[in-house]
Amino acid sequence: MVDHVPEENVNQVVDNGKGESGPEGGGRGYELPLLLFGGFRTLIDRLHARLATEGHPDLRPSHGFAMQAVGARGATASEIGRRLGVSKQAAGKTVDRLLALGYAERADDPADARRKLVHLTPRGYEALARSAAIFDELRAEWAAALGADRVRDLEAALRNVVPAETAFRLDATSWLGAP
Amino acid sequence: MVDHVPEENVNQVVDNGKGESGPEGGGRGYELPLLLFGGFRTLIDRLHARLATEGHPDLRPSHGFAMQAVGARGATASEIGRRLGVSKQAAGKTVDRLLALGYAERADDPADARRKLVHLTPRGYEALARSAAIFDELRAEWAAALGADRVRDLEAALRNVVPAETAFRLDATSWLGAP
DNA sequence: GGCACATGGTCAACCATGTTGTCGATTCTA
DNA sequence: TAGAATCGACAACATGGTTGACCATGTGCC
């Protein structure tokens, strides 16, 4: 889609004057989020490239997050919304999407006539299982490239610095653009 | 926005059976992308919380990416689109929003009547300069919490494992949802 | 000089994903 | 039992993407 990387690096518009030997000397501060996002996107892109070749070409990153929010025991749209950090209406639309793709089903809850329980189809479970396996493989690749201890330390460092509630919130899609 | 964290952790739908002592023993593979994204989001959220208190409450993460793509010397909508990895039409819409927010301006290029050069306003430069300074501060906080060497190693590790072209591509918004 | 082609900007239609607000139905609870 | 809370749905709208079409302009080449 993009066929070049511009020669004038777009990330050097603002130089804070501290140069290479800034506060820590190991990189300017703005690189940190880009590296983290780059790592995340690298993993997610490779996951979905693999999934696409394994019978799940229509699965998007957001669908994976949504299926995780559905969970093994199923959930209502409202619950899914809370887990993803979005409104129940938005969650309902996402569920519609999963239904259309064949990854989830909706059924009345016999115990509560208001609720409609969303649960994964076998195809949905299969996609999640494949995702887990592929993530393990990708992590092993990182361990081979970096050393297992460095990957462990990277994870440990991030766990220290990412608030626990933030670490596993799954609202990946929304927060970027919305007001 | 979200008022709880569900007790049943939503990320354990699929357990690959390897348990705690999986391929590397330091964490299941699916945690890695979540931690990376969590770190990224933590930084970006805190950046924009700070920016909001400093006169830029309407600035969104995507606007920051877009302003980086505009660059110090200005750019056309087509160039911005290439840098962000989106179509020129999408870039044009983004530029419209930057104009409306007062962060950029559009001017005819005297040397080429087709082109309309987008450049940052003083307010746009100021926002980028503040962002750079805040990122430096946030990185310093991580260094204080983790140790400067661990932050450096984290950056070095990610640089090793993230393709160079990927590291500084700025198309944050699009890839998540689009087909 | 002139023509073919590439490039830049814009318009229109559409999609996916969010947001509020409202509403009826149902369940919980004081 | 009456009022409050919850669930799902619908509608209207914003945002940020996509294609496709179109016109104006610049460029390269015969």
Tab-separated table of C-alpha atoms (C1' of nucleotides) in Angstrom:
chain	number	residue	atom	x	y	z
A	1	MET	CA	0.000	0.000	0.000
A	2	VAL	CA	2.804	2.342	0.852
A	3	ASP	CA	5.693	2.149	-1.521
A	4	HIS	CA	8.349	4.280	0.052
A	5	VAL	CA	9.786	5.551	3.247
A	6	PRO	CA	10.473	9.243	2.957
A	7	GLU	CA	14.117	10.247	3.021
A	8	GLU	CA	13.482	13.126	5.350
A	9	ASN	CA	12.503	11.260	8.442
A	10	VAL	CA	9.146	12.575	9.475
A	11	ASN	CA	9.854	12.017	13.128
A	12	GLN	CA	12.459	14.664	13.446
A	13	VAL	CA	10.303	17.707	13.050
A	14	VAL	CA	10.877	18.734	16.606
A	15	ASP	CA	14.263	18.210	18.116
A	16	ASN	CA	14.333	19.207	21.722
A	17	GLY	CA	17.954	20.215	21.510
A	18	LYS	CA	19.131	17.516	23.838
A	19	GLY	CA	20.368	15.426	20.970
A	20	GLU	CA	21.614	11.891	21.202
A	21	SER	CA	22.786	12.225	24.738
A	22	GLY	CA	19.439	13.296	26.098
A	23	PRO	CA	18.061	12.568	29.523
A	24	GLU	CA	19.068	8.948	29.307
A	25	GLY	CA	21.297	8.863	26.282
A	26	GLY	CA	19.598	5.768	24.916
A	27	GLY	CA	17.125	7.382	22.573
A	28	ARG	CA	14.882	10.381	22.437
A	29	GLY	CA	11.672	10.108	24.351
A	30	TYR	CA	9.381	10.101	21.371
A	31	GLU	CA	10.923	6.905	20.067
A	32	LEU	CA	9.673	4.851	22.965
A	33	PRO	CA	5.977	4.872	22.068
A	34	LEU	CA	6.801	4.312	18.420
A	35	LEU	CA	8.918	1.290	19.250
A	36	LEU	CA	6.235	-0.125	21.521
A	37	PHE	CA	3.590	0.387	18.904
A	38	GLY	CA	5.879	-0.984	16.247
A	39	GLY	CA	6.388	-4.118	18.277
A	40	PHE	CA	2.701	-4.504	18.882
A	41	ARG	CA	1.835	-3.966	15.276
A	42	THR	CA	4.533	-6.297	14.070
A	43	LEU	CA	3.095	-9.094	16.180
A	44	ILE	CA	-0.496	-8.373	15.232
A	45	ASP	CA	0.277	-8.023	11.551
A	46	ARG	CA	2.154	-11.303	11.496
A	47	LEU	CA	-0.614	-13.007	13.456
A	48	HIS	CA	-3.214	-11.974	10.942
A	49	ALA	CA	-1.020	-12.801	8.002
A	50	ARG	CA	-0.798	-16.315	9.429
A	51	LEU	CA	-4.496	-16.496	10.252
A	52	ALA	CA	-5.353	-15.387	6.734
A	53	THR	CA	-3.494	-18.362	5.318
A	54	GLU	CA	-5.217	-20.701	7.736
A	55	GLY	CA	-8.794	-20.056	6.794
A	56	HIS	CA	-9.482	-16.798	8.590
A	57	PRO	CA	-8.804	-14.110	6.007
A	58	ASP	CA	-11.674	-11.900	7.162
A	59	LEU	CA	-10.597	-11.757	10.767
A	60	ARG	CA	-9.421	-8.286	11.845
A	61	PRO	CA	-7.488	-7.345	14.942
A	62	SER	CA	-10.606	-5.823	16.430
A	63	HIS	CA	-12.465	-9.105	15.979
A	64	GLY	CA	-9.858	-10.918	17.986
A	65	PHE	CA	-10.217	-8.458	20.816
A	66	ALA	CA	-13.979	-8.784	20.646
A	67	MET	CA	-13.872	-12.585	20.748
A	68	GLN	CA	-11.649	-12.432	23.790
A	69	ALA	CA	-14.278	-10.235	25.367
A	70	VAL	CA	-16.973	-12.765	24.550
A	71	GLY	CA	-15.033	-15.304	26.514
A	72	ALA	CA	-15.431	-19.029	26.947
A	73	ARG	CA	-18.710	-18.879	28.784
A	74	GLY	CA	-20.338	-16.332	26.550
A	75	ALA	CA	-21.423	-12.854	27.458
A	76	THR	CA	-24.123	-10.316	26.815
A	77	ALA	CA	-23.542	-7.316	24.623
A	78	SER	CA	-23.511	-5.076	27.677
A	79	GLU	CA	-20.836	-7.171	29.321
A	80	ILE	CA	-18.776	-7.162	26.180
A	81	GLY	CA	-19.086	-3.410	26.008
A	82	ARG	CA	-17.837	-3.027	29.550
A	83	ARG	CA	-14.919	-5.332	28.925
A	84	LEU	CA	-13.910	-3.521	25.783
A	85	GLY	CA	-14.454	-0.104	27.273
A	86	VAL	CA	-17.079	0.891	24.736
A	87	SER	CA	-20.803	1.490	24.860
A	88	LYS	CA	-23.213	-1.407	24.783
A	89	GLN	CA	-24.493	-0.151	21.451
A	90	ALA	CA	-21.026	-0.282	19.929
A	91	ALA	CA	-20.568	-3.733	21.388
A	92	GLY	CA	-23.833	-4.796	19.826
A	93	LYS	CA	-22.623	-3.712	16.419
A	94	THR	CA	-19.367	-5.565	16.896
A	95	VAL	CA	-21.292	-8.672	17.847
A	96	ASP	CA	-23.368	-8.305	14.687
A	97	ARG	CA	-20.105	-8.335	12.774
A	98	LEU	CA	-18.900	-11.487	14.521
A	99	LEU	CA	-22.253	-13.136	13.786
A	100	ALA	CA	-22.002	-12.227	10.120
A	101	LEU	CA	-18.515	-13.707	9.953
A	102	GLY	CA	-19.615	-16.903	11.655
A	103	TYR	CA	-17.479	-16.528	14.755
A	104	ALA	CA	-20.281	-16.061	17.266
A	105	GLU	CA	-23.941	-16.813	17.824
A	106	ARG	CA	-26.689	-15.109	19.758
A	107	ALA	CA	-29.216	-16.960	21.881
A	108	ASP	CA	-31.917	-16.008	24.317
A	109	ASP	CA	-31.062	-16.438	27.956
A	110	PRO	CA	-33.749	-18.701	29.451
A	111	ALA	CA	-33.048	-17.331	32.918
A	112	ASP	CA	-33.449	-13.673	32.004
A	113	ALA	CA	-35.665	-12.588	29.175
A	114	ARG	CA	-33.831	-9.302	28.794
A	115	ARG	CA	-30.467	-10.868	28.099
A	116	LYS	CA	-29.225	-12.398	24.876
A	117	LEU	CA	-26.174	-14.476	25.409
A	118	VAL	CA	-23.450	-14.256	22.806
A	119	HIS	CA	-21.184	-17.261	22.563
A	120	LEU	CA	-18.434	-18.337	20.237
A	121	THR	CA	-19.001	-20.870	17.513
A	122	PRO	CA	-16.563	-23.735	17.011
A	123	ARG	CA	-15.035	-21.608	14.299
A	124	GLY	CA	-14.593	-18.822	16.815
A	125	TYR	CA	-12.905	-21.142	19.289
A	126	GLU	CA	-10.685	-22.462	16.576
A	127	ALA	CA	-9.600	-18.980	15.590
A	128	LEU	CA	-8.759	-18.142	19.197
A	129	ALA	CA	-6.833	-21.365	19.645
A	130	ARG	CA	-4.842	-20.751	16.487
A	131	SER	CA	-4.159	-17.199	17.604
A	132	ALA	CA	-2.814	-18.388	20.930
A	133	ALA	CA	-0.569	-20.912	19.237
A	134	ILE	CA	0.711	-18.367	16.727
A	135	PHE	CA	1.437	-15.850	19.483
A	136	ASP	CA	3.473	-18.507	21.249
A	137	GLU	CA	5.429	-19.102	18.060
A	138	LEU	CA	6.026	-15.407	17.524
A	139	ARG	CA	7.220	-15.013	21.075
A	140	ALA	CA	9.575	-17.921	20.556
A	141	GLU	CA	10.948	-16.156	17.488
A	142	TRP	CA	11.630	-13.067	19.542
A	143	ALA	CA	13.295	-15.215	22.163
A	144	ALA	CA	15.489	-16.759	19.510
A	145	ALA	CA	16.450	-13.356	18.159
A	146	LEU	CA	16.930	-11.557	21.457
A	147	GLY	CA	17.510	-14.255	23.983
A	148	ALA	CA	14.859	-15.691	26.225
A	149	ASP	CA	15.982	-13.625	29.184
A	150	ARG	CA	15.679	-10.351	27.351
A	151	VAL	CA	12.127	-11.151	26.295
A	152	ARG	CA	11.282	-12.049	29.861
A	153	ASP	CA	12.835	-8.837	31.094
A	154	LEU	CA	10.980	-6.830	28.492
A	155	GLU	CA	7.724	-8.338	29.698
A	156	ALA	CA	8.629	-7.803	33.312
A	157	ALA	CA	9.593	-4.203	32.676
A	158	LEU	CA	6.341	-3.487	30.914
A	159	ARG	CA	4.348	-5.139	33.672
A	160	ASN	CA	6.035	-2.786	36.106
A	161	VAL	CA	5.218	0.294	34.159
A	162	VAL	CA	1.788	-0.491	32.762
A	163	PRO	CA	-1.040	-0.190	35.290
A	164	ALA	CA	-2.612	-3.590	35.797
A	165	GLU	CA	-6.039	-2.398	34.711
A	166	THR	CA	-4.575	-0.991	31.541
A	167	ALA	CA	-2.637	-4.075	30.617
A	168	PHE	CA	-5.643	-6.164	29.808
A	169	ARG	CA	-8.157	-3.690	28.683
A	170	LEU	CA	-9.097	-4.605	25.198
A	171	ASP	CA	-10.423	-1.348	23.815
A	172	ALA	CA	-7.822	-1.135	21.119
A	173	THR	CA	-9.957	0.333	18.434
A	174	SER	CA	-11.702	3.181	20.078
A	175	TRP	CA	-9.285	5.283	22.009
A	176	LEU	CA	-7.202	6.359	19.048
A	177	GLY	CA	-9.635	8.549	17.260
A	178	ALA	CA	-12.669	9.198	19.368
A	179	PRO	CA	-13.349	12.388	21.310
B	1	MET	CA	-15.599	5.428	30.823
B	2	VAL	CA	-15.164	1.903	32.035
B	3	ASP	CA	-16.003	1.365	35.636
B	4	HIS	CA	-14.828	-2.112	36.375
B	5	VAL	CA	-12.403	-4.797	35.494
B	6	PRO	CA	-14.135	-8.123	35.152
B	7	GLU	CA	-13.218	-10.719	37.709
B	8	GLU	CA	-13.086	-13.518	35.219
B	9	ASN	CA	-10.103	-12.461	33.210
B	10	VAL	CA	-11.186	-12.267	29.643
B	11	ASN	CA	-7.799	-13.187	28.299
B	12	GLN	CA	-7.860	-16.754	29.399
B	13	VAL	CA	-10.437	-18.123	27.061
B	14	VAL	CA	-7.899	-20.223	25.300
B	15	ASP	CA	-5.163	-21.810	27.266
B	16	ASN	CA	-2.778	-23.698	25.120
B	17	GLY	CA	-2.085	-26.209	27.825
B	18	LYS	CA	1.491	-25.192	28.281
B	19	GLY	CA	0.627	-23.282	31.402
B	20	GLU	CA	2.947	-20.998	33.281
B	21	SER	CA	6.065	-22.797	32.202
B	22	GLY	CA	5.382	-22.439	28.506
B	23	PRO	CA	7.956	-22.144	25.745
B	24	GLU	CA	9.916	-19.564	27.690
B	25	GLY	CA	8.407	-19.757	31.111
B	26	GLY	CA	8.156	-16.000	31.372
B	27	GLY	CA	4.634	-15.523	30.148
B	28	ARG	CA	2.214	-16.852	27.605
B	29	GLY	CA	2.694	-15.596	24.105
B	30	TYR	CA	-0.510	-13.659	23.933
B	31	GLU	CA	0.571	-11.393	26.759
B	32	LEU	CA	3.405	-9.898	24.779
B	33	PRO	CA	1.301	-7.855	22.356
B	34	LEU	CA	-1.009	-6.771	25.153
B	35	LEU	CA	1.909	-5.527	27.213
B	36	LEU	CA	3.396	-3.690	24.262
B	37	PHE	CA	0.094	-2.094	23.454
B	38	GLY	CA	-0.481	-1.321	27.103
B	39	GLY	CA	2.846	0.457	27.275
B	40	PHE	CA	2.138	2.391	24.140
B	41	ARG	CA	-1.299	3.373	25.283
B	42	THR	CA	-0.101	4.354	28.726
B	43	LEU	CA	2.385	6.759	27.211
B	44	ILE	CA	-0.053	8.188	24.691
B	45	ASP	CA	-2.831	8.555	27.235
B	46	ARG	CA	-0.580	10.374	29.639
B	47	LEU	CA	0.779	12.563	26.858
B	48	HIS	CA	-2.683	13.684	25.897
B	49	ALA	CA	-3.764	14.147	29.475
B	50	ARG	CA	-0.851	16.516	29.833
B	51	LEU	CA	-1.497	18.249	26.517
B	52	ALA	CA	-5.119	18.745	27.482
B	53	THR	CA	-4.072	20.696	30.554
B	54	GLU	CA	-1.675	22.781	28.498
B	55	GLY	CA	-4.072	24.263	26.016
B	56	HIS	CA	-4.507	21.377	23.578
B	57	PRO	CA	-7.592	19.553	24.795
B	58	ASP	CA	-8.842	18.814	21.290
B	59	LEU	CA	-5.683	17.122	20.122
B	60	ARG	CA	-6.115	13.386	19.503
B	61	PRO	CA	-3.414	10.790	19.045
B	62	SER	CA	-4.168	10.633	15.353
B	63	HIS	CA	-3.606	14.372	15.037
B	64	GLY	CA	-0.165	14.030	16.487
B	65	PHE	CA	0.695	11.364	13.955
B	66	ALA	CA	-0.696	13.514	11.191
B	67	MET	CA	1.308	16.565	12.274
B	68	GLN	CA	4.458	14.494	12.309
B	69	ALA	CA	3.628	13.532	8.756
B	70	VAL	CA	3.227	17.161	7.772
B	71	GLY	CA	6.762	17.764	8.922
B	72	ALA	CA	8.784	20.915	9.410
B	73	ARG	CA	8.936	21.884	5.770
B	74	GLY	CA	5.305	21.201	5.005
B	75	ALA	CA	3.892	18.598	2.681
B	76	THR	CA	1.109	18.020	0.217
B	77	ALA	CA	-1.871	15.882	1.057
B	78	SER	CA	-0.579	13.166	-1.229
B	79	GLU	CA	2.770	13.111	0.541
B	80	ILE	CA	1.059	12.981	3.904
B	81	GLY	CA	-1.037	10.089	2.711
B	82	ARG	CA	2.032	8.176	1.593
B	83	ARG	CA	3.772	8.810	4.888
B	84	LEU	CA	0.786	7.709	6.906
B	85	GLY	CA	0.063	4.759	4.685
B	86	VAL	CA	-3.409	5.930	3.743
B	87	SER	CA	-5.022	7.228	0.581
B	88	LYS	CA	-4.611	10.821	-0.458
B	89	GLN	CA	-8.327	11.322	0.081
B	90	ALA	CA	-8.111	10.174	3.674
B	91	ALA	CA	-5.074	12.379	4.175
B	92	GLY	CA	-7.044	15.295	2.786
B	93	LYS	CA	-9.782	14.752	5.338
B	94	THR	CA	-7.247	14.572	8.126
B	95	VAL	CA	-5.689	17.807	6.939
B	96	ASP	CA	-9.131	19.404	6.946
B	97	ARG	CA	-9.428	18.522	10.613
B	98	LEU	CA	-6.014	19.910	11.428
B	99	LEU	CA	-7.012	23.114	9.672
B	100	ALA	CA	-10.247	23.299	11.623
B	101	LEU	CA	-8.335	22.859	14.875
B	102	GLY	CA	-5.837	25.536	13.950
B	103	TYR	CA	-2.802	23.285	13.818
B	104	ALA	CA	-2.097	23.576	10.102
B	105	GLU	CA	-2.672	25.818	7.136
B	106	ARG	CA	-3.001	25.217	3.438
B	107	ALA	CA	-1.388	27.401	0.798
B	108	ASP	CA	-0.969	27.231	-2.946
B	109	ASP	CA	2.433	26.175	-4.160
B	110	PRO	CA	3.671	28.944	-6.475
B	111	ALA	CA	6.002	26.509	-8.215
B	112	ASP	CA	3.329	23.931	-9.049
B	113	ALA	CA	-0.265	24.954	-9.483
B	114	ARG	CA	-1.483	21.444	-8.756
B	115	ARG	CA	0.043	21.271	-5.313
B	116	LYS	CA	-1.312	22.782	-2.142
B	117	LEU	CA	1.291	22.851	0.541
B	118	VAL	CA	0.166	22.076	4.063
B	119	HIS	CA	2.320	23.508	6.816
B	120	LEU	CA	2.060	23.701	10.561
B	121	THR	CA	0.936	26.856	12.310
B	122	PRO	CA	2.875	28.184	15.304
B	123	ARG	CA	0.267	26.437	17.422
B	124	GLY	CA	1.037	23.208	15.606
B	125	TYR	CA	4.762	23.592	16.205
B	126	GLU	CA	4.106	24.390	19.812
B	127	ALA	CA	2.023	21.246	20.253
B	128	LEU	CA	4.763	19.121	18.713
B	129	ALA	CA	7.432	20.741	20.872
B	130	ARG	CA	5.378	20.151	24.004
B	131	SER	CA	4.776	16.560	22.943
B	132	ALA	CA	8.476	15.954	22.516
B	133	ALA	CA	9.213	17.439	25.931
B	134	ILE	CA	6.478	15.420	27.609
B	135	PHE	CA	7.678	12.215	25.976
B	136	ASP	CA	11.133	12.934	27.365
B	137	GLU	CA	9.651	13.369	30.811
B	138	LEU	CA	7.634	10.170	30.551
B	139	ARG	CA	10.684	8.264	29.444
B	140	ALA	CA	12.572	9.683	32.405
B	141	GLU	CA	9.807	8.420	34.677
B	142	TRP	CA	10.173	4.947	33.230
B	143	ALA	CA	13.903	5.188	33.702
B	144	ALA	CA	13.379	6.140	37.328
B	145	ALA	CA	11.009	3.237	37.878
B	146	LEU	CA	12.911	0.599	35.951
B	147	GLY	CA	16.439	1.838	35.789
B	148	ALA	CA	17.907	3.686	32.861
B	149	ASP	CA	19.672	0.614	31.564
B	150	ARG	CA	16.504	-1.445	31.396
B	151	VAL	CA	14.734	1.234	29.389
B	152	ARG	CA	17.684	1.384	27.042
B	153	ASP	CA	17.672	-2.369	26.690
B	154	LEU	CA	13.951	-2.393	26.080
B	155	GLU	CA	14.404	0.101	23.266
B	156	ALA	CA	17.345	-1.801	21.855
B	157	ALA	CA	15.444	-5.069	21.963
B	158	LEU	CA	12.475	-3.579	20.150
B	159	ARG	CA	14.720	-2.007	17.551
B	160	ASN	CA	16.132	-5.443	16.888
B	161	VAL	CA	12.792	-7.069	16.422
B	162	VAL	CA	10.792	-4.349	14.700
B	163	PRO	CA	11.578	-3.930	11.013
B	164	ALA	CA	13.095	-0.503	10.450
B	165	GLU	CA	10.406	0.517	7.996
B	166	THR	CA	7.739	-0.470	10.469
B	167	ALA	CA	9.238	1.386	13.376
B	168	PHE	CA	8.528	4.810	12.014
B	169	ARG	CA	5.513	4.301	9.904
B	170	LEU	CA	2.823	6.431	11.324
B	171	ASP	CA	-0.314	4.766	10.061
B	172	ALA	CA	-1.622	4.090	13.512
B	173	THR	CA	-5.243	4.684	12.874
B	174	SER	CA	-6.013	2.692	9.826
B	175	TRP	CA	-4.607	-0.755	10.184
B	176	LEU	CA	-6.693	-1.783	13.148
B	177	GLY	CA	-10.092	-1.895	11.593
B	178	ALA	CA	-9.836	-1.575	7.876
B	179	PRO	CA	-10.205	-4.455	5.418
C	1	DG	C1'	4.637	22.185	-30.497
C	2	DG	C1'	1.821	18.790	-29.089
C	3	DC	C1'	0.271	14.567	-27.163
C	4	DA	C1'	0.386	10.751	-23.728
C	5	DC	C1'	0.885	9.982	-19.274
C	6	DA	C1'	1.720	10.835	-14.330
C	7	DT	C1'	0.481	13.528	-10.442
C	8	DG	C1'	-2.372	16.401	-7.169
C	9	DG	C1'	-6.717	17.741	-5.319
C	10	DT	C1'	-11.606	17.174	-4.919
C	11	DC	C1'	-16.268	15.152	-4.978
C	12	DA	C1'	-19.363	11.339	-4.115
C	13	DA	C1'	-20.742	6.995	-2.322
C	14	DC	C1'	-19.908	3.742	0.818
C	15	DC	C1'	-18.183	0.965	5.052
C	16	DA	C1'	-16.769	0.153	9.867
C	17	DT	C1'	-16.702	1.811	14.240
C	18	DG	C1'	-17.585	4.711	17.663
C	19	DT	C1'	-20.816	8.212	20.202
C	20	DT	C1'	-25.700	10.074	22.574
C	21	DG	C1'	-30.238	9.791	23.359
C	22	DT	C1'	-34.529	7.353	23.651
C	23	DC	C1'	-37.488	3.619	24.437
C	24	DG	C1'	-39.997	-0.731	25.733
C	25	DA	C1'	-39.461	-4.928	28.190
C	26	DT	C1'	-37.915	-7.237	32.081
C	27	DT	C1'	-35.833	-7.949	36.528
C	28	DC	C1'	-34.318	-6.508	41.014
C	29	DT	C1'	-35.034	-4.327	45.354
C	30	DA	C1'	-36.505	-1.313	49.131
D	1	DT	C1'	-45.909	-3.664	44.852
D	2	DA	C1'	-43.865	0.430	43.065
D	3	DG	C1'	-39.752	2.492	41.643
D	4	DA	C1'	-35.107	1.842	40.022
D	5	DA	C1'	-31.867	-0.510	37.311
D	6	DT	C1'	-30.594	-3.264	33.360
D	7	DC	C1'	-30.775	-5.144	28.588
D	8	DG	C1'	-31.327	-4.818	23.894
D	9	DA	C1'	-32.707	-2.163	20.098
D	10	DC	C1'	-33.335	1.921	17.041
D	11	DA	C1'	-32.064	6.424	15.240
D	12	DA	C1'	-29.066	10.201	14.232
D	13	DC	C1'	-24.632	11.548	13.910
D	14	DA	C1'	-19.132	11.906	13.901
D	15	DT	C1'	-14.833	10.129	12.416
D	16	DG	C1'	-11.666	7.928	9.682
D	17	DG	C1'	-11.035	4.811	6.420
D	18	DT	C1'	-12.010	2.912	1.285
D	19	DT	C1'	-12.926	3.189	-4.294
D	20	DG	C1'	-13.945	5.333	-8.252
D	21	DA	C1'	-14.340	9.262	-11.163
D	22	DC	C1'	-13.035	13.652	-12.655
D	23	DC	C1'	-10.392	17.820	-13.890
D	24	DA	C1'	-6.247	20.694	-13.850
D	25	DT	C1'	-1.565	20.769	-14.240
D	26	DG	C1'	3.279	19.277	-15.078
D	27	DT	C1'	6.624	16.267	-17.718
D	28	DG	C1'	8.817	13.484	-21.168
D	29	DC	C1'	9.327	12.377	-25.634
D	30	DC	C1'	8.518	12.219	-30.769
